XYZ file of C-alpha atoms in Angstrom:
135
model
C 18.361 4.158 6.335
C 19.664 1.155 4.439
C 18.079 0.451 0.820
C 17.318 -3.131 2.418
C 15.556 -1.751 5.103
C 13.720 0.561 2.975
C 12.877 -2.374 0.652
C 11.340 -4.527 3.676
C 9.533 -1.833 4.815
C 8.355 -1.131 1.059
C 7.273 -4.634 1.150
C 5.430 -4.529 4.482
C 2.988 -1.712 3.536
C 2.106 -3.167 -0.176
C 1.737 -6.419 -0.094
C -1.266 -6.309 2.168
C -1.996 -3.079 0.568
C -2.316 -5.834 -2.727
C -4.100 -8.141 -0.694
C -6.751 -5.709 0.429
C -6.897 -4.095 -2.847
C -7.592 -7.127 -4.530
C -10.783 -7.602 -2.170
C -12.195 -4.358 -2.348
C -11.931 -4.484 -5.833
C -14.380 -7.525 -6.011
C -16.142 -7.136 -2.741
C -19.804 -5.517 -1.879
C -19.202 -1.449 -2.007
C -20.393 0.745 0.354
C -20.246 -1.937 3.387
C -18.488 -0.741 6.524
C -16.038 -3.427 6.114
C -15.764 -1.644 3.098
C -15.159 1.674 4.283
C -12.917 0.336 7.034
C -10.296 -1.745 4.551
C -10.558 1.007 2.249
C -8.824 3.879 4.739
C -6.229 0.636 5.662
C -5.828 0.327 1.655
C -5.131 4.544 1.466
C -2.809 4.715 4.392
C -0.646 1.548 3.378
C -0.843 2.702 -0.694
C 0.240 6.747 0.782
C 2.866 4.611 3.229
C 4.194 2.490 0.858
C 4.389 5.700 -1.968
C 6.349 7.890 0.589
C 8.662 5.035 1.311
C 9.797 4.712 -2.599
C 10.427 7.843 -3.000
C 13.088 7.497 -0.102
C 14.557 4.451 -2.335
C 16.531 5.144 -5.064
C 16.367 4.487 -8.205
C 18.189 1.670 -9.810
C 16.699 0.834 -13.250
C 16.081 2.975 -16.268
C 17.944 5.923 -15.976
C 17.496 8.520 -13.091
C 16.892 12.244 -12.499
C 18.303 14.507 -9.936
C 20.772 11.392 -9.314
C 17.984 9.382 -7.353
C 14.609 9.480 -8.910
C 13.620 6.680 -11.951
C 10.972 5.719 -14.199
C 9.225 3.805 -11.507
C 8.350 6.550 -9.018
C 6.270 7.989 -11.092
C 3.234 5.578 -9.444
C 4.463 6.985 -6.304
C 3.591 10.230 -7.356
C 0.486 8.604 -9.108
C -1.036 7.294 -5.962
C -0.043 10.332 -3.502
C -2.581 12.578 -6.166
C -5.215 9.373 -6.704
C -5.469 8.265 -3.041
C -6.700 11.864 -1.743
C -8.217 12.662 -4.572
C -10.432 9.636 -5.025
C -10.896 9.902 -0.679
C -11.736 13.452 -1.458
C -14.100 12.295 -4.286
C -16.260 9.745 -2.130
C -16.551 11.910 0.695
C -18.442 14.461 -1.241
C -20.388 10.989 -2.840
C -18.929 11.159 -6.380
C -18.428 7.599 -6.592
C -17.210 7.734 -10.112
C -14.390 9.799 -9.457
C -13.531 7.363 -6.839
C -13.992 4.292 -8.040
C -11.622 4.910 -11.425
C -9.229 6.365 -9.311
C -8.763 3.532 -7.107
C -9.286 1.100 -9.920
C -6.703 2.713 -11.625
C -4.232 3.192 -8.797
C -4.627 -0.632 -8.331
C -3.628 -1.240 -11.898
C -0.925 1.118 -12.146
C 0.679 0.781 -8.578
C -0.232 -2.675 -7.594
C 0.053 -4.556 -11.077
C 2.085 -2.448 -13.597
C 4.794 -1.097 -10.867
C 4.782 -4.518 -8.887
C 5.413 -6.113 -11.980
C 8.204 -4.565 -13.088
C 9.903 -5.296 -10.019
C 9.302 -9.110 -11.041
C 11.828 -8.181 -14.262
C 15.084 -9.940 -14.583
C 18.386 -8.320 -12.247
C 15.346 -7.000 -10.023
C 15.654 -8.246 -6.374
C 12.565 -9.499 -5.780
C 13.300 -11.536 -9.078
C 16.381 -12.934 -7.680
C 14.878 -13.454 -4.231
C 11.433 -15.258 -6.026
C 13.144 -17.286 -8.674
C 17.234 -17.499 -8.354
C 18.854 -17.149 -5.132
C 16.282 -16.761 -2.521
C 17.178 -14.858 0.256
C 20.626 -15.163 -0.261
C 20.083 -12.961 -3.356
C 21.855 -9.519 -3.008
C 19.686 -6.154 -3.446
C-alpha cells in the first residue's frame, strides 16, 4: 500500500475520531450516547494507531529504518484505549477518564499538531499548495 493511501486512510479514521473526541470530552458522561460514541472513538483511535504504524516515518530521525518520533502516540493509544476500556468496565472511572483525556491530548492535539509543522503534508495541503501539494 501506497504512503498516500495510507495517509487518506490515516485521515479517515482520526478526524472524526477528533470530532467525537472533542464531544465526549465536554458532553454528559455516562449517557448511552455516551457509551455508544465512546466504542466509535476506541475503534477509530486503535484504527487510526495501527494504520501509522504501517506509515513510515519521515521526520526526526527513524529506528529500524521505518519507525520515528511520532509513533510513539501510536503505541500510546494502543496501551490507553484498552486500558482505560478495561478500566470503565470494571467502573474505575478515574483510570478511564485520564486515560482518555490524555490520549486526546497526546494523540489528537500534540501528534496532530505536529503534522501541521512546516515540509509536513498536511501543511502544504492546508496552507501552500492544496491538493496539488506532494506527500
Amino acid at each position: 500500500m501506497s504512503y498516500t493511501q495510507l495517509m487518506f486512510m490515516h485521515l479517515a479514521t482520526v478526524l472524526p475520531a477528533a470530532l467525537i473526541g472533542g464531544y465526549l470530552l465536554i458532553a454528559r458522561k455516562g449517557s448511552s450516547v455516551h457509551r455508544l460514541l465512546g466504542k466509535i472513538y476506541m475503534i477509530l483511535m486503535l484504527a487510526t494507531a495501527l494504520i501509522t504504524l504501517a506509515m513510515p516515518g519521515t521526520v526526526g530521525g527513524t529506528v529500524l529504518g521505518h519507525f520515528g518520533p511520532i509513533h510513539i502516540f501510536s503505541i500510546v493509544v494502543l496501551i490507553s484505549v484498552p486500558r482505560a476500556y478495561s478500566a470503565i468496565r470494571r467502573g474505575d472511572q478515574r483510570t478511564h477518564q485520564i486515560s482518555m483525556v490524555m490520549t486526546y491530548i497526546g494523540a489528537i492535539l500534540i501528534a496532530g499538531g505536529f503534522t501541521l509543522a512546516p515540509d509536513r503534508y498536511l501543511h502544504d495541503v492546508l496552507f501552500v499548495n492544496g491538493f496539488d501539494a506532494k506527500p
